[in-house]
Short mmCIF file of C-alpha atoms in Angstrom, two decimals:
data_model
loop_
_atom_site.label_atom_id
_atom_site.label_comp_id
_atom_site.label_asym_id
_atom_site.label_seq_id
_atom_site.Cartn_x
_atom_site.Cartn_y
_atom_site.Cartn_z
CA UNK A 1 22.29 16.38 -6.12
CA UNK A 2 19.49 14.80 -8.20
CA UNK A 3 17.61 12.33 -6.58
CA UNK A 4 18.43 9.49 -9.25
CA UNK A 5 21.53 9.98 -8.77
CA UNK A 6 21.69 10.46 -5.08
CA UNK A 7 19.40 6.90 -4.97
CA UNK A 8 22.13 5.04 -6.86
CA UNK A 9 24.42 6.22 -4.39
CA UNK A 10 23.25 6.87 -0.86
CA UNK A 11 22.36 4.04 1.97
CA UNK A 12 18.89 1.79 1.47
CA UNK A 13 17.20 1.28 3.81
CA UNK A 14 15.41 -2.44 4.31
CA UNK A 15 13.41 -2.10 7.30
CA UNK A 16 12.80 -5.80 9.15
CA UNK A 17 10.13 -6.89 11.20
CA UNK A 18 11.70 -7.96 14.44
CA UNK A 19 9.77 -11.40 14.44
CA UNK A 20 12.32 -14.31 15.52
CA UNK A 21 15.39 -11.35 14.83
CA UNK A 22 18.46 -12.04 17.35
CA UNK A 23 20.09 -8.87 17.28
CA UNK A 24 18.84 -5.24 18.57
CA UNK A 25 21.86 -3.23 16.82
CA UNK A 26 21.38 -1.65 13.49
CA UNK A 27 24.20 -2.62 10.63
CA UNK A 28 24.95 -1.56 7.19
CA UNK A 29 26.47 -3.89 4.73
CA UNK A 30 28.26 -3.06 1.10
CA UNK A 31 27.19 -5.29 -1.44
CA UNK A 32 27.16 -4.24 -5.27
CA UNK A 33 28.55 -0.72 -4.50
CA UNK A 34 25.15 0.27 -2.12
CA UNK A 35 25.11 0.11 1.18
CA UNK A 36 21.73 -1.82 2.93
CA UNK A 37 20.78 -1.29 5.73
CA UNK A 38 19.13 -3.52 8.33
CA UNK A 39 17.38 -3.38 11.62
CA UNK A 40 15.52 -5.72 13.85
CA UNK A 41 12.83 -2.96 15.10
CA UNK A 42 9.27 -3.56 14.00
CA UNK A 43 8.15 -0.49 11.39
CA UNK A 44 5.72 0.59 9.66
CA UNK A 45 6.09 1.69 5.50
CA UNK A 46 5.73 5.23 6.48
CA UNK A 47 8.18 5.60 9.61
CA UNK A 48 10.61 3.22 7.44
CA UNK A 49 10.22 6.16 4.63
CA UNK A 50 10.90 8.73 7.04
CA UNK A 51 14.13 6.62 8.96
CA UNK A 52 15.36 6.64 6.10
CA UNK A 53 15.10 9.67 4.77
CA UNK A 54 15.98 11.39 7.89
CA UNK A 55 19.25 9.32 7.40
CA UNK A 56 19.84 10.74 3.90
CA UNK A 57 18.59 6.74 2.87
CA UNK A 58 15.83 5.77 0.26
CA UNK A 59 13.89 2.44 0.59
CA UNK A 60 14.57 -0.08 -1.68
CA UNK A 61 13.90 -0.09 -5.16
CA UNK A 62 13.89 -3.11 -6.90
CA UNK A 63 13.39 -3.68 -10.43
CA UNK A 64 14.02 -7.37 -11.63
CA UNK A 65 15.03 -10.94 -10.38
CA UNK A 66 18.97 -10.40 -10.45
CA UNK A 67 18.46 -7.13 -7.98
CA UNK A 68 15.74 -9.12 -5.61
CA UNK A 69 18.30 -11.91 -6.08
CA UNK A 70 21.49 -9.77 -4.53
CA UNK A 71 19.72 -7.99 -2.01
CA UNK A 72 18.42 -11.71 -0.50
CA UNK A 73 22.03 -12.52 -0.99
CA UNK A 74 23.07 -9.44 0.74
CA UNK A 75 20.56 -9.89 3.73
CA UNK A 76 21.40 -13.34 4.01
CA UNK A 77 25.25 -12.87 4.45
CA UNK A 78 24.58 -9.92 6.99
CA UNK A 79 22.63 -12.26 9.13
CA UNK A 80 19.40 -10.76 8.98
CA UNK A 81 17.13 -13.11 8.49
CA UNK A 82 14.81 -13.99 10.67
CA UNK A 83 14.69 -17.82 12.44
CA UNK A 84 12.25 -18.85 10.01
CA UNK A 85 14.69 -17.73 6.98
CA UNK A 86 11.78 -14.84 6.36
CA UNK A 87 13.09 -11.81 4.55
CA UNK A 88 10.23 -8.79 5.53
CA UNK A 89 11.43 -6.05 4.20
CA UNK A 90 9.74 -2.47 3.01
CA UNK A 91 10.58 -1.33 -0.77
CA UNK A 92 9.80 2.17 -1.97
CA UNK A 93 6.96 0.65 -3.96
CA UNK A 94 3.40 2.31 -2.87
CA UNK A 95 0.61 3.51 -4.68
CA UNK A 96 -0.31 7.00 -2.57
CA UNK A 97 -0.85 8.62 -6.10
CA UNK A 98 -3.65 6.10 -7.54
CA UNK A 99 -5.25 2.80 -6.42
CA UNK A 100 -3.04 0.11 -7.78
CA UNK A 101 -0.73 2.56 -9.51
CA UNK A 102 2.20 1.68 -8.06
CA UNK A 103 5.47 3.64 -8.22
CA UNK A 104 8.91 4.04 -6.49
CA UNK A 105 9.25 7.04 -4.30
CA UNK A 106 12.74 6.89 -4.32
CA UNK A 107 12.83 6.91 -7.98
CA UNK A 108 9.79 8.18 -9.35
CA UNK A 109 9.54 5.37 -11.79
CA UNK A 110 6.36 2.78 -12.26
CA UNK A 111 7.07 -0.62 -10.30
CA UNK A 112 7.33 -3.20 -13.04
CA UNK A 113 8.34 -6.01 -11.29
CA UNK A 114 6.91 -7.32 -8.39
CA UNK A 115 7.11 -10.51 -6.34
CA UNK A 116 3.76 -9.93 -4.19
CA UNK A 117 3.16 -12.13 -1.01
CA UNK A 118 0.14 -13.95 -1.61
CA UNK A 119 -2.63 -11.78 -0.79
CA UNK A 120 -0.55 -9.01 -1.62
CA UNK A 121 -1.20 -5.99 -1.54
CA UNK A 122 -3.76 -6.17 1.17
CA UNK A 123 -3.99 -2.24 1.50
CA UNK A 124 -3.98 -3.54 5.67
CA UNK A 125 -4.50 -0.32 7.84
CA UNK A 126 -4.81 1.09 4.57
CA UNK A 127 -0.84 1.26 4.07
CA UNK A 128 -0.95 1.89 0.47
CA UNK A 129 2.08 0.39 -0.27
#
């Protein structure tokens, strides 16, 4: 199966930081035909890459306001937000290839949008993503 394709329709993975997170169970929830998945396990980009690939998953990939929009909506009605009403979550998004290139591993495509944290992207522990 190509991997566009099989991105469009296999799990996604949003890996949450466990910070002020009730629940130690992982879910899945269907929202806009795509399952999400959520966890309450602290991760780093690269072991939430390989979770979720070892799952048959991809990471998020996000590509306008409407998509950040449903997955928040998504997260939100699954309950896993954290006490502070923080969404943390890792997108496929890195730039491994070339400083400040940034491009989807699950997709292959150029990040267009973005929605940075301020002083974002740090490159901390030189993450790369």
């Amino acid at each position: 199966m190509e991997t566009k394709r099989l991105a469009n329709w296999v799990a996604i993975l949003l890996s949450f930081l466990a910070i002020g997170l009730i629940s130690t169970h992982d879910t899945s929830e269907l929202c806009h035909g795509k399952y999400y998945f959520g966890n309450t396990f602290k991760i780093n980009w690269y072991k939430a890459t390989h979770y979720c690939r070892s799952r048959g998953m991809f990471l998020v990939s996000i590509n306008n306001h409407a998509q950040l929009n449903g997955v928040i909506k998504c997260i939100q009605k699954s309950g896993h937000m954290n006490l502070n009403n923080d969404l943390d979550m890792w997108t496929s998004g890195n730039d491994l290839g070339e400083e400040g290139q940034f491009f989807f591993s699950s997709t292959g495509e150029r990040v267009t949008f973005n929605r940075w944290d301020k002083g974002e992207p740090n490159n901390a522990w030189h993450g790369m993503c």
